[in-house]
CSV table of C-alpha atoms in Angstrom, one decimal:
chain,number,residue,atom,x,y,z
A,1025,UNK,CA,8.5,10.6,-40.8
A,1026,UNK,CA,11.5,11.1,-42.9
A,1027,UNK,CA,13.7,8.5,-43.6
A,1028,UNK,CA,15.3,7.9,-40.3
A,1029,UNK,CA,15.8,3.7,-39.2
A,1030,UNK,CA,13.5,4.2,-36.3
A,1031,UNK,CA,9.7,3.8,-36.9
A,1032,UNK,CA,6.6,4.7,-35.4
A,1033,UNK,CA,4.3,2.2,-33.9
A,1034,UNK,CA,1.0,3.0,-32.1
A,1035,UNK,CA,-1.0,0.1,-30.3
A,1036,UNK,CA,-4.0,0.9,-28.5
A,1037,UNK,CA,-5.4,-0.7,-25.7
A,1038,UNK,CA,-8.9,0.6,-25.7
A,1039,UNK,CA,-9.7,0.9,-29.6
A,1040,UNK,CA,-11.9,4.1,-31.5
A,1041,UNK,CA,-12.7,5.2,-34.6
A,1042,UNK,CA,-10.5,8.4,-34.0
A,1043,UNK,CA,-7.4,6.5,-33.6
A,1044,UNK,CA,-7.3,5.7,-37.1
A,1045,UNK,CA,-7.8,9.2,-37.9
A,1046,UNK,CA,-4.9,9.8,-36.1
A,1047,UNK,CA,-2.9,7.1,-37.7
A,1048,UNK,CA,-4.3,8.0,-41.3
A,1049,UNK,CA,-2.6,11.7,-40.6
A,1050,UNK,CA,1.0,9.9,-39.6
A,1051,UNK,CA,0.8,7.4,-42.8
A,1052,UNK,CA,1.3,4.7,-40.0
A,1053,UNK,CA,-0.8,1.6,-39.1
A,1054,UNK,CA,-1.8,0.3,-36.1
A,1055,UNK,CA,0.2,-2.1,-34.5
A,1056,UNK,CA,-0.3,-5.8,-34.2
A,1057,UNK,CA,-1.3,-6.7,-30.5
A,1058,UNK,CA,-3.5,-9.3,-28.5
A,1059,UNK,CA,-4.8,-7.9,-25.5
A,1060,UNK,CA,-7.6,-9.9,-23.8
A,1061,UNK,CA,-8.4,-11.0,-20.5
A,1062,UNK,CA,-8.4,-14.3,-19.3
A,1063,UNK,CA,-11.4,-16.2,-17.7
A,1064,UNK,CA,-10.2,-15.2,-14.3
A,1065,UNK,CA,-10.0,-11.6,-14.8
A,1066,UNK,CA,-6.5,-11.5,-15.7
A,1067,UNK,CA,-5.1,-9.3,-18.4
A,1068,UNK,CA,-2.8,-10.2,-21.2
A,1069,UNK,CA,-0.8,-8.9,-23.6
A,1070,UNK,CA,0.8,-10.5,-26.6
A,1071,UNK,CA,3.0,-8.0,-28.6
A,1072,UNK,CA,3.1,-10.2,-32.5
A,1073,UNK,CA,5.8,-7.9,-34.2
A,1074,UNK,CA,9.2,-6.8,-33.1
A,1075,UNK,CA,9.7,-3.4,-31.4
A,1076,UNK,CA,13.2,-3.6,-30.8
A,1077,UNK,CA,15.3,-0.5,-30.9
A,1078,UNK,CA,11.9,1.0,-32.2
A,1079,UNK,CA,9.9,4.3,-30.9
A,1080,UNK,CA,6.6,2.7,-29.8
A,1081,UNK,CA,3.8,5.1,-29.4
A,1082,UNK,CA,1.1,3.4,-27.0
A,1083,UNK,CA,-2.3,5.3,-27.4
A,1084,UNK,CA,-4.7,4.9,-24.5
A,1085,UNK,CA,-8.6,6.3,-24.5
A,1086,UNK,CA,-10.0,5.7,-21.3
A,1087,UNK,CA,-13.1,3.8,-21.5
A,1088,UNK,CA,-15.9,3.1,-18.2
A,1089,UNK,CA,-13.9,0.5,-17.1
A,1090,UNK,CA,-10.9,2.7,-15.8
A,1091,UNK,CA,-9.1,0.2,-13.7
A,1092,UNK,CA,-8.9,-2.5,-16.4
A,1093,UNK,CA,-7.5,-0.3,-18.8
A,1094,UNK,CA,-4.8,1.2,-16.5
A,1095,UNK,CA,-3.6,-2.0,-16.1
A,1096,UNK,CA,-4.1,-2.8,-19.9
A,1097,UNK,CA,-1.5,0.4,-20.5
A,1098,UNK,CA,0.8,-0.5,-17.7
A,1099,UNK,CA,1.2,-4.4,-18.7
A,1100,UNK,CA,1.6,-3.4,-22.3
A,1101,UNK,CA,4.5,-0.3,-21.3
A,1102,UNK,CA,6.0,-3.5,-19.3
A,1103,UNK,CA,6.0,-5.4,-22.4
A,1104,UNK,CA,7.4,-3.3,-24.6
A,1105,UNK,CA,10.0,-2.1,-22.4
A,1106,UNK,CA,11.3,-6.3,-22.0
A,1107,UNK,CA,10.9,-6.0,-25.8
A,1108,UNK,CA,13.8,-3.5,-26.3
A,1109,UNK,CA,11.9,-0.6,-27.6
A,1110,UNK,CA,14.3,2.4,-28.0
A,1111,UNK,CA,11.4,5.1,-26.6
A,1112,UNK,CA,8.1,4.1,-24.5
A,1113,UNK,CA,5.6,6.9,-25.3
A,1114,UNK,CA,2.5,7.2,-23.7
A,1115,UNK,CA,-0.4,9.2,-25.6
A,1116,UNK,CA,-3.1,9.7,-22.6
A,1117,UNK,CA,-5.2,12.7,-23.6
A,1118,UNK,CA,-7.9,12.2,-20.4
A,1119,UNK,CA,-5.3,11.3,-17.6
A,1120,UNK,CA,-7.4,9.2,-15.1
A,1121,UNK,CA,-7.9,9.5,-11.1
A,1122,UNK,CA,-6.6,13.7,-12.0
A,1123,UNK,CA,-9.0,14.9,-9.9
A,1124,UNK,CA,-7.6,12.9,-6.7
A,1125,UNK,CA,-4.5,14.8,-6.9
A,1126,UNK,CA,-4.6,16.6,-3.3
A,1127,UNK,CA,-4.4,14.9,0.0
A,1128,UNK,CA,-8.3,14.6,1.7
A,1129,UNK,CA,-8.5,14.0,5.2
A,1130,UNK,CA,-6.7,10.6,5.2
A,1131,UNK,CA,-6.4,10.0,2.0
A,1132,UNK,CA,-3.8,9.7,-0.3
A,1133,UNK,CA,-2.8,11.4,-3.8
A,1134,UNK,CA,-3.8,8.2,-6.3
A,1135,UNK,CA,-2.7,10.4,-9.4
A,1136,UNK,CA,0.8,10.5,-8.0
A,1137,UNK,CA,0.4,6.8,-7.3
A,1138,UNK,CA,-0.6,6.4,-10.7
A,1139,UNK,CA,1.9,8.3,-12.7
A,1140,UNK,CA,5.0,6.3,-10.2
A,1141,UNK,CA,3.7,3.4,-11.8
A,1142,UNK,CA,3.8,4.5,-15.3
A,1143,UNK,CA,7.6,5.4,-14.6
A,1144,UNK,CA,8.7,2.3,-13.0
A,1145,UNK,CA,6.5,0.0,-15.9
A,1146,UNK,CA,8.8,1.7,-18.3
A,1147,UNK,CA,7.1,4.7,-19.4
A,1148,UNK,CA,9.8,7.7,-20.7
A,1149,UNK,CA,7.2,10.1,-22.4
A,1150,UNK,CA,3.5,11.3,-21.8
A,1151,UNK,CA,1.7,13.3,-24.2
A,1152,UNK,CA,-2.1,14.1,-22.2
A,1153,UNK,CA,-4.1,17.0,-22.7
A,1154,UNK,CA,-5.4,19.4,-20.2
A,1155,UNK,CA,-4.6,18.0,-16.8
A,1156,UNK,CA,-6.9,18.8,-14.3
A,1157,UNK,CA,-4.3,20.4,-12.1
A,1158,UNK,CA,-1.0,21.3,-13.8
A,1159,UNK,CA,0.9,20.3,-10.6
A,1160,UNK,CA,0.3,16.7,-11.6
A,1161,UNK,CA,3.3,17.2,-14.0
A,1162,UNK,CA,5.5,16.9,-11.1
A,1163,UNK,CA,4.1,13.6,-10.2
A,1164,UNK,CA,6.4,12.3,-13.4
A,1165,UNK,CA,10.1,11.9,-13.6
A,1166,UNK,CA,10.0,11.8,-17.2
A,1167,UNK,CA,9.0,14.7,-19.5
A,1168,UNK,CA,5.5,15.4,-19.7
A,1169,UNK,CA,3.4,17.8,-22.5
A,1170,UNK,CA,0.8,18.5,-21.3
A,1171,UNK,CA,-1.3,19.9,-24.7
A,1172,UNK,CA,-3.9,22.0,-24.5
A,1173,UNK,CA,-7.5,21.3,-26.5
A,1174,UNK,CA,-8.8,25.6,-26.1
A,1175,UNK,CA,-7.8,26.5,-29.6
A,1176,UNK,CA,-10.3,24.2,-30.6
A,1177,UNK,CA,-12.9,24.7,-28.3
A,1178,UNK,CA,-12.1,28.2,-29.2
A,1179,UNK,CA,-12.6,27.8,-32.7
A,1180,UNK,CA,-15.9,26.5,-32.5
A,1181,UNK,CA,-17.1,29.2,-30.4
A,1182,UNK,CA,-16.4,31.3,-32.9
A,1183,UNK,CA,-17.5,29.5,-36.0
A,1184,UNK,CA,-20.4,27.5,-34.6
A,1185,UNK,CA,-22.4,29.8,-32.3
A,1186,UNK,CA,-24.2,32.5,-34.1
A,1187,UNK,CA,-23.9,36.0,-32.4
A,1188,UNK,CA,-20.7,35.1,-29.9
A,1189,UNK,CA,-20.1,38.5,-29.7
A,1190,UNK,CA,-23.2,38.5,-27.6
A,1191,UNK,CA,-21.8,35.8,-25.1
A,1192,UNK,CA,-21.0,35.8,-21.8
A,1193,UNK,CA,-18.3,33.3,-20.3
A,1194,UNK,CA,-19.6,31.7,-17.6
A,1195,UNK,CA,-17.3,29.9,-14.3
A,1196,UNK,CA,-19.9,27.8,-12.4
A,1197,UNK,CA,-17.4,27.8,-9.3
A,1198,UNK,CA,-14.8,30.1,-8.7
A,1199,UNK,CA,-12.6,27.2,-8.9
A,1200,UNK,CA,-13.0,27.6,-12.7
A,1201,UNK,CA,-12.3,31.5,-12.6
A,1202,UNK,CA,-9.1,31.3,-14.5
A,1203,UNK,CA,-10.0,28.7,-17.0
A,1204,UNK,CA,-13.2,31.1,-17.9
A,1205,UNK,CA,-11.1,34.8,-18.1
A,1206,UNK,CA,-8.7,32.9,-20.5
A,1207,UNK,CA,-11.5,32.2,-22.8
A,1208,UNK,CA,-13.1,35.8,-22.2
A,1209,UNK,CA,-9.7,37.5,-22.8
A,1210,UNK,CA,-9.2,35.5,-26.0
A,1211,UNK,CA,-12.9,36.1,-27.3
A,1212,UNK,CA,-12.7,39.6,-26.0
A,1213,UNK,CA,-15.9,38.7,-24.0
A,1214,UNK,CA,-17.3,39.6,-20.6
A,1215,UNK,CA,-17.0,36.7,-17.5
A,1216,UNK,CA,-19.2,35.7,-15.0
A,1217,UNK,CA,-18.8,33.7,-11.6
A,1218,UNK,CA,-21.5,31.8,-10.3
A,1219,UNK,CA,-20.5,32.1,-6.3
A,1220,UNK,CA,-22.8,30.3,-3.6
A,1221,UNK,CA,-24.8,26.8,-2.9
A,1222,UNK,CA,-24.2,25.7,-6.6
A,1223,UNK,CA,-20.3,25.7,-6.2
A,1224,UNK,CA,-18.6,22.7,-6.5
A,1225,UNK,CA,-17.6,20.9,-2.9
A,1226,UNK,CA,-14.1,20.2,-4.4
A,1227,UNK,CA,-12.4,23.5,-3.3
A,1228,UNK,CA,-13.2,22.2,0.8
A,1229,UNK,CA,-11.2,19.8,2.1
A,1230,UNK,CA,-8.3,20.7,0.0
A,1231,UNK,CA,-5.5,19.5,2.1
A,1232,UNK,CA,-4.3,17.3,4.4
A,1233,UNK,CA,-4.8,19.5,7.6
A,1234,UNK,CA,-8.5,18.2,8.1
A,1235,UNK,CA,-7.1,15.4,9.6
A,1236,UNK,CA,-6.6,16.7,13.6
A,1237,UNK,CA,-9.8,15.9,16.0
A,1238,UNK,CA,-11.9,18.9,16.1
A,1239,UNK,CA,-12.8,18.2,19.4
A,1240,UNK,CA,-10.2,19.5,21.7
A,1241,UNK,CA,-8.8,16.7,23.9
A,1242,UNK,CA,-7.7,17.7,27.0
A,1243,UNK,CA,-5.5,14.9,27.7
A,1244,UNK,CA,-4.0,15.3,25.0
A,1245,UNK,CA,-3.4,19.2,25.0
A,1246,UNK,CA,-1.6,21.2,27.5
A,1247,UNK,CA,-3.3,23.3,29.9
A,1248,UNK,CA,-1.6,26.4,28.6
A,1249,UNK,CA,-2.2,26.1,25.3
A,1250,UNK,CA,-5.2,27.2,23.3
A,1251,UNK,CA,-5.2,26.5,20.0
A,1252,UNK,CA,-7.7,28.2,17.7
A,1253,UNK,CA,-10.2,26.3,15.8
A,1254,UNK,CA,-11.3,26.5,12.4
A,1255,UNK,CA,-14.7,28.5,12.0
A,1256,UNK,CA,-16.5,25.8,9.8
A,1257,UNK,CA,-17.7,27.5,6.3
A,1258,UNK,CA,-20.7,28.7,5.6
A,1259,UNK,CA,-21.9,28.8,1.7
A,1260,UNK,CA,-23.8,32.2,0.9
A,1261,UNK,CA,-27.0,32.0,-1.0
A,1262,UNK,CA,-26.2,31.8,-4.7
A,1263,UNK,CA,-25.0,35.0,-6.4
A,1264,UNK,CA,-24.2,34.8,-10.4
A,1265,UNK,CA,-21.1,38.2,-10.3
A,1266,UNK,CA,-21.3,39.6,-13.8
A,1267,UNK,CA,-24.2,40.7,-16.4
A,1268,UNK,CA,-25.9,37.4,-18.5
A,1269,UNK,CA,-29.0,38.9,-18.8
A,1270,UNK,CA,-30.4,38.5,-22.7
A,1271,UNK,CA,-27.0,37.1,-23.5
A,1272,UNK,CA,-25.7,33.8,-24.4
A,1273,UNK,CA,-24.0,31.5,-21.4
A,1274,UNK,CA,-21.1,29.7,-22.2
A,1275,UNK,CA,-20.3,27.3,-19.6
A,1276,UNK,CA,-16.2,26.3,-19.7
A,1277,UNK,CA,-14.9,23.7,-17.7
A,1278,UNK,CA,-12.3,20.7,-18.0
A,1279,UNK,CA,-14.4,18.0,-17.3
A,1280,UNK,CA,-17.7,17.2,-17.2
A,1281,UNK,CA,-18.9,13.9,-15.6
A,1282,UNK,CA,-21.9,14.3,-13.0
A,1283,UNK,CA,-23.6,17.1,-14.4
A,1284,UNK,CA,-25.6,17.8,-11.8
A,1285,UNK,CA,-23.4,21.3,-10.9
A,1286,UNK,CA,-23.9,21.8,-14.8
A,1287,UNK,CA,-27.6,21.3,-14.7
A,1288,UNK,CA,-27.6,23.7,-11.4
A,1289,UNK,CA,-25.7,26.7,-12.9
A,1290,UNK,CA,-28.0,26.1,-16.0
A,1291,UNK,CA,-30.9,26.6,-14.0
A,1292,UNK,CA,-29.6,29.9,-12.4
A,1293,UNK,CA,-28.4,31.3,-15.2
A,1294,UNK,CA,-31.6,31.0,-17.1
A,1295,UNK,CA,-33.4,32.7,-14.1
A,1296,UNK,CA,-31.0,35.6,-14.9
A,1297,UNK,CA,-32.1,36.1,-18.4
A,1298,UNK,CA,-29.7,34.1,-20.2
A,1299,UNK,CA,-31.5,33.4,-23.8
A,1300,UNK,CA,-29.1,30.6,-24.4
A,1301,UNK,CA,-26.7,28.4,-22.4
A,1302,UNK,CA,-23.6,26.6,-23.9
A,1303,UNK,CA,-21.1,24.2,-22.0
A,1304,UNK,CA,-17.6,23.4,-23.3
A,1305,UNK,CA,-15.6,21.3,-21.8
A,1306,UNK,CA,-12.4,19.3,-22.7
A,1307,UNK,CA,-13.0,15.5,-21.2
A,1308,UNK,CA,-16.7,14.5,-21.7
A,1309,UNK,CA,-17.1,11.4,-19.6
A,1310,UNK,CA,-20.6,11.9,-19.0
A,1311,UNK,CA,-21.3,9.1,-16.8
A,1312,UNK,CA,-24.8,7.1,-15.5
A,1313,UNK,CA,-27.8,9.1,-16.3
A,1314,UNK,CA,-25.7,12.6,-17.6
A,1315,UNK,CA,-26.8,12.0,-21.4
A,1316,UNK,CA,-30.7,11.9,-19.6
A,1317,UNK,CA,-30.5,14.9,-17.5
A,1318,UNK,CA,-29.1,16.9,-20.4
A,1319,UNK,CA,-31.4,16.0,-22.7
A,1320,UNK,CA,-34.2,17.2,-19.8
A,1321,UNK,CA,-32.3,20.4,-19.0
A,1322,UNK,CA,-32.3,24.4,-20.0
A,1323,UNK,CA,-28.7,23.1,-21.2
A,1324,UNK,CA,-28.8,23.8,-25.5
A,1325,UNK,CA,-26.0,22.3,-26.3
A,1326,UNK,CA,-22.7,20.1,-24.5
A,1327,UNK,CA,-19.4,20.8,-26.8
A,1328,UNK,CA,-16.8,18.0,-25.6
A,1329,UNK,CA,-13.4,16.5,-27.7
A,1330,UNK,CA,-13.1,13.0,-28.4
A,1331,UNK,CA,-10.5,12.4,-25.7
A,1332,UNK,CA,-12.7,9.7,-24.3
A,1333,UNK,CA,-15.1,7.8,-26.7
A,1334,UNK,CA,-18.5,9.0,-26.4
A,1335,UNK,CA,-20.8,7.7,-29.2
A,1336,UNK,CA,-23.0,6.0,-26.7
A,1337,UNK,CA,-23.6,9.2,-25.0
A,1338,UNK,CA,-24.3,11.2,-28.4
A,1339,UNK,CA,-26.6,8.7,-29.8
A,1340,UNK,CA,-29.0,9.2,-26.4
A,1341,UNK,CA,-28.6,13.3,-26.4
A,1342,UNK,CA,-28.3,15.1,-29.4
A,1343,UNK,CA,-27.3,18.4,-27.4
A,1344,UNK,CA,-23.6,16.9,-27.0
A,1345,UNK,CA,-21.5,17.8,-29.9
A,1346,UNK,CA,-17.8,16.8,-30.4
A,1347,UNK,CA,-14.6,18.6,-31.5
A,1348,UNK,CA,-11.3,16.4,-33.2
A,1349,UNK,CA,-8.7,17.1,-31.4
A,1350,UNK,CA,-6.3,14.0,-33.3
A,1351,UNK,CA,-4.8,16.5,-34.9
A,1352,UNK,CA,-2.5,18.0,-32.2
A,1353,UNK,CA,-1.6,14.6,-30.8
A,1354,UNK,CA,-0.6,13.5,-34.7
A,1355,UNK,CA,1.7,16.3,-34.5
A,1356,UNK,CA,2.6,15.6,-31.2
A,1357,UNK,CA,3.5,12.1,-32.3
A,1358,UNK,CA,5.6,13.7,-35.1
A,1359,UNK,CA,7.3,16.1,-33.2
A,1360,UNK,CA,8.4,13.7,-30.9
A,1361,UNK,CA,9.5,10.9,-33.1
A,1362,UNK,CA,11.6,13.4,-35.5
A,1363,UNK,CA,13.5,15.3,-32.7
A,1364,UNK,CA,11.7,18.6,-32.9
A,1365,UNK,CA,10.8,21.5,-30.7
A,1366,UNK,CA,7.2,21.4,-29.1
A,1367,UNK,CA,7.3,24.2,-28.5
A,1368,UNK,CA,4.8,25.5,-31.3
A,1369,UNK,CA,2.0,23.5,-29.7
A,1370,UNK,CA,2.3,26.2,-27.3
A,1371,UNK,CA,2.0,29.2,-29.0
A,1372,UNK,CA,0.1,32.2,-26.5
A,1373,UNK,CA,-0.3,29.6,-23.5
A,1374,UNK,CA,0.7,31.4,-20.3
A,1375,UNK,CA,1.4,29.9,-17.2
A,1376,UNK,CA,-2.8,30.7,-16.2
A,1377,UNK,CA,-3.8,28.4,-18.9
């Protein structure tokens, strides 16, 4: 880090054996914090070394119990920021509740929620990695980098499965379209959509203009007017658009939690004469039975980083295989801290990415 007066410090609410891998790569040590809750379910955090005037890196892994360590990272921004640190940095790489980021029925947007009370605990940087919508940057009115873990992904694709050049990337929904022609256009491989009853639900409803009775109300309406309703959708039966056949499947997505959509494009692919099926995916949080149902699928292997801690999971299925991806937020951290451009962490992303 130079020899500037301002040093780094990373505490870490929800400790892993990667964080010290991370703070092995800065030459820093973890910082010296209590964080416990009390015997009525309160949290509490006791910072034992002074942060004042200091850049204070707090690194949070989100573990099952995502509430409790929200309010593990909010209480300790809080506490920091009453401390008198110079810069409150939040390292996130799985930013939680992304996937309620659009307005359902009546709903509300929780990730906006969220990232309001980052800002007003005393957050003034967030370093995550792959959002699930990108949009969610604008939830923040401090900057946000949002890194991105497909060069590593990437890399093992082409080091780890024998005979890529065989492969076919595969989008189980064509919500996942773009995320899947990235990778084919950077392996210079062939894509595939799987389109029909296998889709994921999460591209209905996408908006808040569900809300409206469908049931026209005459007292309500005027006589003259006749508004149109909304022809309901009908799913087609499952079509897989593009060639797998005697080809290997690579599945990409940004998340995988309940597999079962995994498990279902498996299945259909394998009936199209896939030989072998991969799925890579950036946030492995592989929750209840997942570990189980891959174990017991056509699925041959599940390729997640180590954004969220995942032993558990590896030591029930051997299929799931993980990628380090502490070295990005290490120079992330770096970056920051000395003042630098980011702007090589983004080398060939485009705005589709």
């Amino acid at each position: 880090f130079g020899t500037t007066d301002i040093y780094v410090f990373c505490y870490v609410a929800s400790y892993s054996l990667e964080l010290l891998f991370l703070c092995r790569r800065l030459g820093v040590e973890l910082g010296k914090v209590q964080v416990y809750q009390e015997a009525n379910r309160e949290t509490r955090v006791q910072i034992e070394e002074s942060v004042r005037g200091k850049d204070v890196f707090i690194i949070q892994t989100i573990s099952k119990d995502v509430n409790t360590t929200i309010m593990e990272l909010l209480i300790m921004v809080y506490a920091c920021r009453t401390s008198c640190a110079r810069n409150i940095i939040g390292v996130i790489p799985y930013f939680p509740y992304s996937k309620q980021c659009k307005m359902r029925k009546r709903g509300s947007i929780v990730s906006k929620l969220l990232a309001s009370m980052m800002c007003k605990a005393g957050l003034t940087h967030l370093i995550t990695m792959d959002l699930h919508q990108k949009e969610i940057q604008g939830f923040f009115n401090i900057p946000v980098d949002n890194l991105r873990a497909s060069p590593f992904l990437l890399q093992y694709i082409q080091e780890e499965i024998p005979d890529y050049r065989n492969a076919v990337i595969v989008a189980k929904s064509p919500a996942s379209a773009k995320r899947a022609q990235s990778f084919a256009e950077r392996l210079r491989l062939g894509i595939a959509v799987i389109h029909g009853e296998a889709q994921d639900a999460e591209s209905d409803l996408v908006d808040g203009r569900h809300s409206p009775p469908t049931v026209k109300n005459i007292g309500a309406i005027h006589p003259s007017l006749e508004i149109p309703l909304l022809i309901p959708k009908e799913k087609p039966p499952i079509t897989v658009v593009g060639d797998v056949g005697g080809r290997i499947a690579i599945i990409v997505d940004d998340i995988i939690d309940d597999v079962d959509s995994f498990l279902a494009a498996a299945e259909t692919l394998k009936e199209r004469g896939a030989y072998k099926i991969f799925v890579m995916a950036t946030h492995g949080i592989l929750s209840s039975d997942a570990p189980r149902l891959i174990e017991e699928s056509a699925i041959d292997e599940v390729v997640v980083t180590n954004t969220i801690p995942h032993e558990i999971q590896k030591l029930q299925c051997p299929k799931i295989k993980t990628v380090d991806i502490s070295m990005i937020l290490s120079e992330a951290i770096r970056r920051i801290h000395n003042g630098e451009s980011m702007s090589y962490l983004f080398r060939n992303i485009g705005m589709d990415d």
